[in-house]
CSV table of C-alpha atoms and ligand atoms in Angstrom, one decimal:
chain,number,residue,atom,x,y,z
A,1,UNK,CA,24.6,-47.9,-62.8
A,2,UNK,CA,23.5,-51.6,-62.7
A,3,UNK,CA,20.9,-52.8,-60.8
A,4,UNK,CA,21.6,-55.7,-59.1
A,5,UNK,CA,19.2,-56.1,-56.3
A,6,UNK,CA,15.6,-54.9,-55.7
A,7,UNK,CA,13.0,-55.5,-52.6
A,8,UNK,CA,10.0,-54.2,-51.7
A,9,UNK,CA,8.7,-53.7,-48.5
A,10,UNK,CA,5.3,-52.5,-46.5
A,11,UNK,CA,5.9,-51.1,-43.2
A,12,UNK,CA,2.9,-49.9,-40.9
A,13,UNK,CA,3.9,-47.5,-38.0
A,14,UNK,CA,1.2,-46.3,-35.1
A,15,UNK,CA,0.3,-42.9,-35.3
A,16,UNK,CA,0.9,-41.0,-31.8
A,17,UNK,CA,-2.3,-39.5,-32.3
A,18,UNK,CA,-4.9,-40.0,-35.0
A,19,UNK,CA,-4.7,-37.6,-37.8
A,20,UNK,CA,-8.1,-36.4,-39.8
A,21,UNK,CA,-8.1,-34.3,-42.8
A,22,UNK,CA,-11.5,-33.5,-45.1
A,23,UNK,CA,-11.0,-37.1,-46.5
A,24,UNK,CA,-10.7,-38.9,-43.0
A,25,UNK,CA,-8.8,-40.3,-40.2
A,26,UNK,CA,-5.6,-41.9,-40.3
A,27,UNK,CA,-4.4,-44.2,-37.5
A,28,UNK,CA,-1.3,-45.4,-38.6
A,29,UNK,CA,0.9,-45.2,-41.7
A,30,UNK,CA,1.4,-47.6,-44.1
A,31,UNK,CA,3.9,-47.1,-46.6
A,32,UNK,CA,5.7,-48.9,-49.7
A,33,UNK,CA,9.7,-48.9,-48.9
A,34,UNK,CA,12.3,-49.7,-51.8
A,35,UNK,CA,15.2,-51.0,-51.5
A,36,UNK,CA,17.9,-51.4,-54.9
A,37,UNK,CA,21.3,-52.3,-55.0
A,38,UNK,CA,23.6,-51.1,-57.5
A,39,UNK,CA,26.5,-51.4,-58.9
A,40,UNK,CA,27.7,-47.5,-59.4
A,41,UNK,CA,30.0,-45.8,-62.0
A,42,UNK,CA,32.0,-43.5,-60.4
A,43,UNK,CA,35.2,-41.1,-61.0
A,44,UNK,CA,36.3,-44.1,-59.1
A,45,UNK,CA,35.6,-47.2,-61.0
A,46,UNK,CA,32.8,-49.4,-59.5
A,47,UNK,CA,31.5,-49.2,-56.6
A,48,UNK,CA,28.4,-51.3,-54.8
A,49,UNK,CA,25.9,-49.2,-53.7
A,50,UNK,CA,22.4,-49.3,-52.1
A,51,UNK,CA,19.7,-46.6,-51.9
A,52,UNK,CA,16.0,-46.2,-50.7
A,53,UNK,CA,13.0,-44.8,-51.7
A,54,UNK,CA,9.7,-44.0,-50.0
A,55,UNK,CA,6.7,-44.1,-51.5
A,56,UNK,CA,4.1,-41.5,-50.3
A,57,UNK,CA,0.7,-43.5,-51.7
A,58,UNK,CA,-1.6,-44.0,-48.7
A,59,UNK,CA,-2.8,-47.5,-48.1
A,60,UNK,CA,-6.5,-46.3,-49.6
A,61,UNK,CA,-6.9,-43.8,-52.5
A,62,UNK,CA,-8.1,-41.1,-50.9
A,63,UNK,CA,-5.8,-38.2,-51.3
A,64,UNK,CA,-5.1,-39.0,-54.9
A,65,UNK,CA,-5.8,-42.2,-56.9
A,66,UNK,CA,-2.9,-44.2,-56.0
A,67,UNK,CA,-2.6,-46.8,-53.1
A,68,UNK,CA,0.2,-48.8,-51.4
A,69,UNK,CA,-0.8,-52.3,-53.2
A,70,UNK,CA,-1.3,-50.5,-56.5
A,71,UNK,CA,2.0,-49.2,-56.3
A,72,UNK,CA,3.2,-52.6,-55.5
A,73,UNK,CA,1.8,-53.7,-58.6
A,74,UNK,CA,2.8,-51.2,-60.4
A,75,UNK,CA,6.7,-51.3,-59.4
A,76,UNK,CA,6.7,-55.2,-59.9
A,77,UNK,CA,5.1,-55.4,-63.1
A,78,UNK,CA,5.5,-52.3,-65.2
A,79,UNK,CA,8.0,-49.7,-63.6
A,80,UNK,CA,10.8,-51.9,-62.1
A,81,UNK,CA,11.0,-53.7,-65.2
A,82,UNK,CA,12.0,-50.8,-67.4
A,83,UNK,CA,14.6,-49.5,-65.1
A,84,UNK,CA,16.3,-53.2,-65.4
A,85,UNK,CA,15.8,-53.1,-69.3
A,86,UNK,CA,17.8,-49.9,-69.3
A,87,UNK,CA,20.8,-52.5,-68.3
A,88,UNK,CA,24.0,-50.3,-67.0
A,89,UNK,CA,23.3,-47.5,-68.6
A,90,UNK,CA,20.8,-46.7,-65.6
A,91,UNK,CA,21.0,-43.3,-63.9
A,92,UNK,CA,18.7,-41.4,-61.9
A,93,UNK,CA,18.5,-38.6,-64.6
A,94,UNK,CA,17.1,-41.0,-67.2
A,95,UNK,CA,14.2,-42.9,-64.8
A,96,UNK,CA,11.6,-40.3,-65.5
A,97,UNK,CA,12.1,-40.8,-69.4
A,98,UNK,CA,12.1,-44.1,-69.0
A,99,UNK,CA,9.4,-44.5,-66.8
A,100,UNK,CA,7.2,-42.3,-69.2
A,101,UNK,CA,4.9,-44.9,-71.5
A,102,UNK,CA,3.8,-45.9,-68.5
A,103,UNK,CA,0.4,-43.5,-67.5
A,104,UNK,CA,-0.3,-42.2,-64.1
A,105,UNK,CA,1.3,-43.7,-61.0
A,106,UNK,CA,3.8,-40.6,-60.0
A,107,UNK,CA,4.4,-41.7,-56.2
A,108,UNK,CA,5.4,-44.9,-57.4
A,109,UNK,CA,7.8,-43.6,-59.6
A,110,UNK,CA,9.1,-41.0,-57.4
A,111,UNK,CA,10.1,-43.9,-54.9
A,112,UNK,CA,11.9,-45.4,-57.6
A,113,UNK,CA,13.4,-42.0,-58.7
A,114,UNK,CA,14.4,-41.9,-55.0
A,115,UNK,CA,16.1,-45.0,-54.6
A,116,UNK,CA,18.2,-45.3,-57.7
A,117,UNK,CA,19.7,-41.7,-57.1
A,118,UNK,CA,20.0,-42.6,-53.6
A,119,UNK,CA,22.4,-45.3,-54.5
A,120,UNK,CA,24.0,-43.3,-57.0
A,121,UNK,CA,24.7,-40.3,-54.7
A,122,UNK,CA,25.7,-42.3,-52.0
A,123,UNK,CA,28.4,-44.3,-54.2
A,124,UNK,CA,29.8,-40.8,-55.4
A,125,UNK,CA,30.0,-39.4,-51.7
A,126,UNK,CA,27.3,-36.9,-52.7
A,127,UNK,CA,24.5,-35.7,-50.5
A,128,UNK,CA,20.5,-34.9,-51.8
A,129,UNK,CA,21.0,-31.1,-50.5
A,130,UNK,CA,24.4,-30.9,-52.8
A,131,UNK,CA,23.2,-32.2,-55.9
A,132,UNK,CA,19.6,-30.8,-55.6
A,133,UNK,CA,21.6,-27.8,-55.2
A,134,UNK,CA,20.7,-26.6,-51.6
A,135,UNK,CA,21.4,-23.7,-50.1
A,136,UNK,CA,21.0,-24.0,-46.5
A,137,UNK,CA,22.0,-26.4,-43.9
A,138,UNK,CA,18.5,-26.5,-41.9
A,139,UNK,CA,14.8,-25.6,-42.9
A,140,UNK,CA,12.0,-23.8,-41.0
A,141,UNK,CA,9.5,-26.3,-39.5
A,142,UNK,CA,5.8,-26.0,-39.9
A,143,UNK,CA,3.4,-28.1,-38.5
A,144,UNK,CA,0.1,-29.7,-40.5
A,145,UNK,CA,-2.8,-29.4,-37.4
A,146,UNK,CA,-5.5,-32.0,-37.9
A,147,UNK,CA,-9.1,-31.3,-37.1
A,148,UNK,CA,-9.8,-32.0,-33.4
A,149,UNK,CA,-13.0,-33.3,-31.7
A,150,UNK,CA,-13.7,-29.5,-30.1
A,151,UNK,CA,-12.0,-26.0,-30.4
A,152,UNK,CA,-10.7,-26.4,-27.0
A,153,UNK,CA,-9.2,-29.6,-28.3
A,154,UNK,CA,-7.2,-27.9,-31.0
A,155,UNK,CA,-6.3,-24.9,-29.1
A,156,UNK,CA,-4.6,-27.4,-26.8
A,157,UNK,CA,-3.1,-28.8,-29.9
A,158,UNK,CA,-2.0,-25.9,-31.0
A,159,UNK,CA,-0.3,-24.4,-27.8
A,160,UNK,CA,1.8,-27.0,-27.7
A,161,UNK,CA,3.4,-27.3,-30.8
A,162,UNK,CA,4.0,-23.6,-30.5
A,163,UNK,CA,5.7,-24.3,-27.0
A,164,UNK,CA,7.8,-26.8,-28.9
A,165,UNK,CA,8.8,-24.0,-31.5
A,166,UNK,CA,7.2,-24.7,-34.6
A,167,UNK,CA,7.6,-21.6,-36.7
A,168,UNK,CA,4.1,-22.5,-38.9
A,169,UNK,CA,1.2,-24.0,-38.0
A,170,UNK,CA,-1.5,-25.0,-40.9
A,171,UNK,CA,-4.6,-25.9,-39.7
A,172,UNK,CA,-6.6,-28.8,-41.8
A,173,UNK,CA,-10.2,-27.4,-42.4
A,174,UNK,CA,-13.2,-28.8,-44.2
A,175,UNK,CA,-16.7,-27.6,-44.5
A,176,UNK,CA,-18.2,-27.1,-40.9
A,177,UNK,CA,-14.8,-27.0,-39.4
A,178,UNK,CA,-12.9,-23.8,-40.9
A,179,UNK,CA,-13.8,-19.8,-40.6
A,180,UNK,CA,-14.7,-20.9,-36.3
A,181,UNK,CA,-11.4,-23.0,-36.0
A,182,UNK,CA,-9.5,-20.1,-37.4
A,183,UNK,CA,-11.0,-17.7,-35.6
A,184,UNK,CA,-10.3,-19.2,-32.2
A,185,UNK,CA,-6.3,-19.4,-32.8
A,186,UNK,CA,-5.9,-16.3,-33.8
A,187,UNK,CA,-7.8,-15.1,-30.7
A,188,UNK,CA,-5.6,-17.4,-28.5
A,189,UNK,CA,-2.5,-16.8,-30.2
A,190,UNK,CA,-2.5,-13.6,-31.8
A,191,UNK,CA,-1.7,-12.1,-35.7
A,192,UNK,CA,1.5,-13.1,-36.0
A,193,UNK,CA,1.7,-16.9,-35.6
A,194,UNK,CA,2.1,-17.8,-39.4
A,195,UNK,CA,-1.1,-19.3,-40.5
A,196,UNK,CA,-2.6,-21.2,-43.5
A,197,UNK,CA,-5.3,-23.6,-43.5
A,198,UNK,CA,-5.8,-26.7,-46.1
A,199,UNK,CA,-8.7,-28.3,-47.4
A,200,UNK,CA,-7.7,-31.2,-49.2
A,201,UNK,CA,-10.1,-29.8,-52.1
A,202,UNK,CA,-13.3,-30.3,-49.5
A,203,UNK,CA,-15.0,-26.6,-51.3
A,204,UNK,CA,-16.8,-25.8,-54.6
A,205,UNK,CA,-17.2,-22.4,-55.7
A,206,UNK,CA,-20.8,-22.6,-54.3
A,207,UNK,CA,-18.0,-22.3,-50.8
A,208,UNK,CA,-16.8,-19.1,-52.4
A,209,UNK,CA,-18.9,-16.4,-49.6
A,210,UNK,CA,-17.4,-18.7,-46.6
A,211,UNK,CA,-14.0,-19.1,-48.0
A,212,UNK,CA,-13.6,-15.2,-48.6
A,213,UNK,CA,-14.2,-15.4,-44.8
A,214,UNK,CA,-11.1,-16.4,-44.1
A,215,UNK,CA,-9.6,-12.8,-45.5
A,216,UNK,CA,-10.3,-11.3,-42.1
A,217,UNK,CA,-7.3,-13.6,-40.5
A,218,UNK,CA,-3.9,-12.9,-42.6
A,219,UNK,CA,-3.4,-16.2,-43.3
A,220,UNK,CA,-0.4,-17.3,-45.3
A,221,UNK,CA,-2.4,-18.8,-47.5
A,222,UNK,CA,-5.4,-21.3,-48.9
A,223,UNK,CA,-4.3,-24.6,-49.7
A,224,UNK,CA,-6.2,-26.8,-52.1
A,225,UNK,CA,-9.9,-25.6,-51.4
A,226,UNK,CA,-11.0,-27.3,-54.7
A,227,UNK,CA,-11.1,-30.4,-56.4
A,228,UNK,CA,-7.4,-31.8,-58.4
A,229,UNK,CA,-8.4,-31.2,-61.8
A,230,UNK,CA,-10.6,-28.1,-61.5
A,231,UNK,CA,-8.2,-25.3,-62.7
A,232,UNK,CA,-10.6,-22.8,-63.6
A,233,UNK,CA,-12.8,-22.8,-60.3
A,234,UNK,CA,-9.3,-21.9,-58.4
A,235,UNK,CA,-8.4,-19.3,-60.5
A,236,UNK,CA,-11.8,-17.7,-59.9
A,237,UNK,CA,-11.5,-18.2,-56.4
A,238,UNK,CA,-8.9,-16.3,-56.4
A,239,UNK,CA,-10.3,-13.3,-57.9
A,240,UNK,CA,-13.1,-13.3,-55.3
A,241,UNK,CA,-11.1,-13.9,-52.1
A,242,UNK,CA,-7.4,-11.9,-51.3
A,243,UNK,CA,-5.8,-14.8,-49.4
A,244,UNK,CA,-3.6,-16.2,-51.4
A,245,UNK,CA,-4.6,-19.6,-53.1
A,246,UNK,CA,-2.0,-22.9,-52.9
A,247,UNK,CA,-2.3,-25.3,-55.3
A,248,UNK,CA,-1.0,-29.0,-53.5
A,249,UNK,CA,-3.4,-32.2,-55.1
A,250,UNK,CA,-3.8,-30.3,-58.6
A,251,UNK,CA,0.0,-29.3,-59.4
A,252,UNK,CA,0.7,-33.2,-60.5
A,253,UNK,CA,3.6,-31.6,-63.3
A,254,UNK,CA,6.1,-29.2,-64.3
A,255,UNK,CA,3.2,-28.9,-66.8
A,256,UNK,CA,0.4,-29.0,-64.7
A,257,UNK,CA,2.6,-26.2,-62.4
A,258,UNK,CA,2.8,-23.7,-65.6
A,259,UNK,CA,-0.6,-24.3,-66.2
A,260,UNK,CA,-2.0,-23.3,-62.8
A,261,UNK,CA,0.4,-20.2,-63.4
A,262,UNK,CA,-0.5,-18.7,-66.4
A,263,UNK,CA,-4.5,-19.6,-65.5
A,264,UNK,CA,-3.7,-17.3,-62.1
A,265,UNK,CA,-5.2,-20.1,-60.3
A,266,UNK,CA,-2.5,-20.1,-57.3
A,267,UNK,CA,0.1,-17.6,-55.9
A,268,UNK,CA,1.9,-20.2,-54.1
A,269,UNK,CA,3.0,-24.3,-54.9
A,270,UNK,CA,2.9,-27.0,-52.3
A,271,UNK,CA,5.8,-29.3,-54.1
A,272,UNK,CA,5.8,-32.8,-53.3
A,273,UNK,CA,8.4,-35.4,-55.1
A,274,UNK,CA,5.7,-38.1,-54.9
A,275,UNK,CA,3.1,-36.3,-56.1
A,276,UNK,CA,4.8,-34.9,-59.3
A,277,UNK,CA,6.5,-38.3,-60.2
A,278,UNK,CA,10.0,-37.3,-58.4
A,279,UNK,CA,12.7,-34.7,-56.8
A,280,UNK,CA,14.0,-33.9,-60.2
A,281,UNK,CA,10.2,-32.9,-61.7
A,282,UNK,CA,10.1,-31.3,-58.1
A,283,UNK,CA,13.4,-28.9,-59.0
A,284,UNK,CA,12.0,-28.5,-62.0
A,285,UNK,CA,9.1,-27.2,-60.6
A,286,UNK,CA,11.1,-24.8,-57.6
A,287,UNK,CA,12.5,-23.3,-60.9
A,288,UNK,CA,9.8,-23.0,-62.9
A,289,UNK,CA,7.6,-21.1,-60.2
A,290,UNK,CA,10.7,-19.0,-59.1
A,291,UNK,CA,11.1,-17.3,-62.5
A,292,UNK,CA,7.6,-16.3,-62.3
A,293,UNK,CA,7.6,-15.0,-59.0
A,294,UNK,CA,5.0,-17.8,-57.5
A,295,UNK,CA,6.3,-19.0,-54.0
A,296,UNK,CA,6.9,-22.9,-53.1
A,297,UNK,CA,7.0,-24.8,-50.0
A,298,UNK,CA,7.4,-28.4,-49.7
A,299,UNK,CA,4.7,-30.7,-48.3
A,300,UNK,CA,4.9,-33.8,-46.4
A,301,UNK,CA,3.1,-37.0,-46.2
A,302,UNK,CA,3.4,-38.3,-43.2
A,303,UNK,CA,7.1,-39.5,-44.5
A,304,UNK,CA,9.4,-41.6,-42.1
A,305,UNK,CA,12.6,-40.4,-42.0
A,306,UNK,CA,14.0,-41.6,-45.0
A,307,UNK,CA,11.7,-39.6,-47.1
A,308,UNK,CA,12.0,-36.4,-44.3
A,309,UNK,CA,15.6,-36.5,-45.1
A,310,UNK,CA,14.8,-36.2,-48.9
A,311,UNK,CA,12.1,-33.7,-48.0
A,312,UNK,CA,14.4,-31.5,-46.3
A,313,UNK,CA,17.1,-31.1,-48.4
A,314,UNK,CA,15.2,-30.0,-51.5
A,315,UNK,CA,13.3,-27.6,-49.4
A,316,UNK,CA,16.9,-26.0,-48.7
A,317,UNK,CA,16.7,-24.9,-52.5
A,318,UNK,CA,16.8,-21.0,-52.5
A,319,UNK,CA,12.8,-20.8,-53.4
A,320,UNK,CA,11.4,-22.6,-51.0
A,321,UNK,CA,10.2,-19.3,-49.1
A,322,UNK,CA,7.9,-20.6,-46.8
A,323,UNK,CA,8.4,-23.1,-44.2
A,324,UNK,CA,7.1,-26.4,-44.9
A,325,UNK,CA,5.4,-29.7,-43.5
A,326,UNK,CA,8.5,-30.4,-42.3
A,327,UNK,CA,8.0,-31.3,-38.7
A,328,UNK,CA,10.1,-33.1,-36.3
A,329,UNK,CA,9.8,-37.3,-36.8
A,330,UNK,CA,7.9,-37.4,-33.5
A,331,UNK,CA,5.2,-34.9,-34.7
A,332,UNK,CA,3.6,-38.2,-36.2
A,333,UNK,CA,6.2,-41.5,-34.6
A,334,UNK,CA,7.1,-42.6,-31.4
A,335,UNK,CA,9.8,-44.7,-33.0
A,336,UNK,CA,11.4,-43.9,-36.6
A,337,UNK,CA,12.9,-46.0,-38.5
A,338,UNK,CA,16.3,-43.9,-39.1
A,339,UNK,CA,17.8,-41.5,-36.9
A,340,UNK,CA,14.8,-39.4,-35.9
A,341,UNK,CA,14.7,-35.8,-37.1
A,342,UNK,CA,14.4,-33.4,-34.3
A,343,UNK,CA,13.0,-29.4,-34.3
A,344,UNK,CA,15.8,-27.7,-32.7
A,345,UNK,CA,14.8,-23.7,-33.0
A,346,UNK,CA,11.7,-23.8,-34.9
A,347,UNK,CA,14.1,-25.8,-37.7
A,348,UNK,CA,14.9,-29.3,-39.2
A,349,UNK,CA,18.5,-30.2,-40.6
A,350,UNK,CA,19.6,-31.2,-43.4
A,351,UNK,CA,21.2,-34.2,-43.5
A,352,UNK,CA,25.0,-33.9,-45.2
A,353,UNK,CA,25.5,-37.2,-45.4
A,354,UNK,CA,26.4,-39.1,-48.9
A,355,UNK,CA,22.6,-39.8,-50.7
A,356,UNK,CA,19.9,-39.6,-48.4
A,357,UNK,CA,22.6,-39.2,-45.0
A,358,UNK,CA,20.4,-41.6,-43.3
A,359,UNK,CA,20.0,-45.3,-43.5
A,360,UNK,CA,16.7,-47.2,-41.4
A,361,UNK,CA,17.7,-49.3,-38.4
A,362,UNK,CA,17.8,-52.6,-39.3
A,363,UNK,CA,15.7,-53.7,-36.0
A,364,UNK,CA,13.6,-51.2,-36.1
A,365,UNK,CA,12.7,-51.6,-39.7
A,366,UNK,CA,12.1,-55.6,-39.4
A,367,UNK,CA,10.0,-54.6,-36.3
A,368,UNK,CA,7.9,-52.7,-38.4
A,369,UNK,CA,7.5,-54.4,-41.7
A,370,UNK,CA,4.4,-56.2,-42.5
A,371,UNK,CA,5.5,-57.5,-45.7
A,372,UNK,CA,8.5,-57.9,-48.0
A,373,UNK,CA,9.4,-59.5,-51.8
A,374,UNK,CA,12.3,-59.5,-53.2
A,375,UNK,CA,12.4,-58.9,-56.9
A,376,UNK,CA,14.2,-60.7,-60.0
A,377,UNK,CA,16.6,-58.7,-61.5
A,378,UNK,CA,18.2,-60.6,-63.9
B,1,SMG,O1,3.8,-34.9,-43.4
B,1,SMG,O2,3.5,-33.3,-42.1
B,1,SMG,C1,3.1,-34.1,-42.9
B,1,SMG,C2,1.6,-34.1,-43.3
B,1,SMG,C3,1.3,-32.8,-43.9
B,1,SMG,O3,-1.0,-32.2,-44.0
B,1,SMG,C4,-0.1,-32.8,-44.5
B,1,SMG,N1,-0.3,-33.5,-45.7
B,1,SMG,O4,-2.7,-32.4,-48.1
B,1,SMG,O5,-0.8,-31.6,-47.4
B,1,SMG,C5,-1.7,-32.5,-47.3
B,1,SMG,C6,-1.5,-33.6,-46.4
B,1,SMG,C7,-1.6,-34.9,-47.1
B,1,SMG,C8,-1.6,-36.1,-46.2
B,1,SMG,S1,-3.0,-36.2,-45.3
B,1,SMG,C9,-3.1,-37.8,-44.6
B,2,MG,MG1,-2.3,-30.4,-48.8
C-alpha cells in the first residue's frame, strides 16, 4: 500500500468514575488517535482505503515511560516518516522492521501497526479476528476494579459488576490496600468468583511475607507485583508464593516474553499490542507462550472502542485462556466514540466486520477531540 493521507488526533473522554491504580488516579482519558489513508493492493487492483489506530500511552508516564505528546513527537518526526519512505511497497507486515532503528516507543508504533493494517484489511474485506487467526466469535469479559476510598466502597463496586455479569473481576492492590481488600470479597462473594489482583509493580521482594498472603484466596493469579525490568525478583517470588505470578509492565517483547519464561519468573502473560510494539509481536507472543504451556490474557488500557475492537479479536486466538480486561465500553465511557461494546452473558463480541468492524462517529469524535494535525505525506 501507499500512504496517502495521515492525521493525528488527541481526544479526552470523562471517566464515569475515577480510576486509581498503585501509580494514581485517572479522571479522564487522553489518548493519541491515527488516522492513514491508503491506497491498497488488492486481488482486486487498487482500492482507497482508511484505517485507525489507538495509541495506548497515558497522557503522563506513569505506567511505562511513554506519554501522549511523546508519542506525538515520535510519530511526526521519526516513525511516520519511515513508513512513507517505504513508498508502496508499505504493508502492515513490514512496519515493525521498519520501525526498528528507531529505540523504545512500542505504543507509538503499535498505533501505527494498527492503522496501516487496518486499512489494509479493510480494503481486502478482511476482519482483525480472521487474519489474527481467531477462533471464536465473542470473549469472556473481566473487569479491572480500582482501589476504592473504603472496603464497603469496593464491595459495592464489586456487586455490581457481578450483577451485570462480568465473569472476572481483578482487583488493583498496592501496599496498604491488598491482603484486607481481598479478604473482604471473597467473604462477600464466595470462592468461586474468578479472582486476581494487580499491582502495577507497587512490591519489592522485601513485600515477599505479605504477598504469600494472598495464597490463602485462590486467586487466578498475581499480576505485576514488581518493578518492569526486575526479572529475577519475580522469579523468586514465585518460588516463595504458590499463586501464580503474571507478568504485564515487564513482557515489553517476544524476547522479553521468552525471557521471563525460561527465568520461571511468570506462569501467565498479560499481552497488550501497545505495550509490545503491535498485534503482530502480540501473536507472536500468544504462540510463543502456548508452546510452552504459559497462559495469556489480554489487557486493556482503558481503550475506546476502536482499540476494544482490536482487543477483542486477538483475544479470540485459541490461547488466550483466561478472560481478559475486556469490559463493556461503559465500564469506563458514558459515550464511545464507535458503536459501544456491550457485555451480553459475561461476554464481548467480536466484531466481523472488514479491519477493525468499527469506524468512530464522526460527531462524536469532533466532540471529543482536543487537538488534531494533519501530516505531509508527500
Ligand atoms: O482497559 O480495562 C481496562 C483497564 C485494565 O487495569 C487495567 N489496566 O496494569 O493492567 C493494567 C492497567 C493499566 C492501565 S491503568 C490506568
Ligand atoms: Mg496490569
Amino acid at each position: 500500500m501507499r500512504i496517502t493521507g495521515a492525521q493525528l488526533r488527541i481526544v479526552e473522554m470523562p471517566l464515569r468514575s475515577p480510576f486509581t491504580t498503585s501509580f494514581g488516579t485517572e479522571d479522564d482519558k487522553i489518548a493519541l488517535l491515527i488516522r492513514i489513508d491508503a491506497v491498497v493492493d488488492t486481488p482486486a487492483g487498487p482500492v482507497e482505503s482508511t484505517g485507525w489506530g489507538e495509541c495506548v500511552a497515558m497522557d503522563a508516564p506513569v505506567y511505562s515511560a511513554e506519554y501522549v505528546a511523546g508519542a506525538v513527537e515520535v510519530t511526526r518526526r521519526f516513525l511516520l516518516p519511515k513508513l512513507l519512505a517505504a513508498g508502496s511497497s508499505l504493508t502492515a507486515q513490514r512496519v515493525s522492521g521498519l520501525l526498528e532503528p528507531v529505540v523504545g516507543h512500542p505504543m507509538a508504533k503499535a498505533a501505527l501497526e494498527m492503522a496501516v493494517l487496518d486499512a489494509e484489511l479493510r480494503a481486502r474485506g478482511i476482519s482483525f479476528a480472521e487474519h489474527l487467526g481467531a477462533e471464536h466469535d465473542r470473549v469472556p469479559s473481566g473487569v479491572s476494579v480500582g482501589i476504592q476510598d473504603s472496603i464497603p466502597q469496593l464491595l459495592e463496586v464489586v456487586g455490581d459488576y457481578l450483577d451485570q455479569g462480568y465473569v472476572r473481576i481483578k482487583l488493583k492492590i498496592r501496599p496498604g490496600w491488598d491482603v484486607d481488600a481481598v479478604a473482604a470479597v471473597r467473604e462477600r462473594f464466595g470462592d468461586d468468583i474468578p479472582l486476581q489482583v494487580d499491582a502495577n509493580a507497587a512490591y519489592t521482594l522485601a513485600d515477599a511475607a505479605q504477598l504469600r498472603r494472598l495464597d490463602a484466596f485462590g486467586l487466578l493469579l498475581i499480576e505485576q507485583p514488581m518493578p518492569e525490568d526486575d526479572l529475577r525478583q519475580h522469579a523468586q517470588l514465585a518460588r516463595l508464593v504458590s499463586t501464580p505470578i503474571c507478568l504485564d509492565e515487564s513482557v515489553v517483547s517476544a524476547r522479553a516474553a521468552a525471557d521471563a519464561i525460561s527465568m520461571g519468573a511468570c506462569r501467565v502473560i498479560n499481552i497488550k499490542p501497545g505495550r509490545v510494539g503491535g498485534y503482530l509481536e502480540a501473536r507472536r507472543i500468544h504462540d510463543l507462550a502456548r508452546a510452552h504451556g504459559i497462559a495469556v490474557w489480554c489487557g486493556g488500557m482503558l481503550e475506546t472502542g476502536l482499540g476494544r475492537a482490536a482487543n477483542a479479536a486477538l483475544a479470540a486466538l485459541p490461547g488466550f485462556s483466561l478472560p481478559g480486561d475486556i469490559s463493556a465500553s461503559d465500564r469506563f465511557y458514558a459515550q464511545d466514540i464507535t458503536t459501544p461494546f456491550v457485555i451480553e452473558d459475561g461476554h464481548v463480541a467480536v466484531p466481523s466486520g472488514p479491519g477493525l468492524g468499527v469506524t468512530p462517529n464522526p460527531e462524536i469524535l469532533e466532540s471529543v477531540t482536543t487537538w488534531k494535525d494533519d501530516l505531509p505525506v508527500t
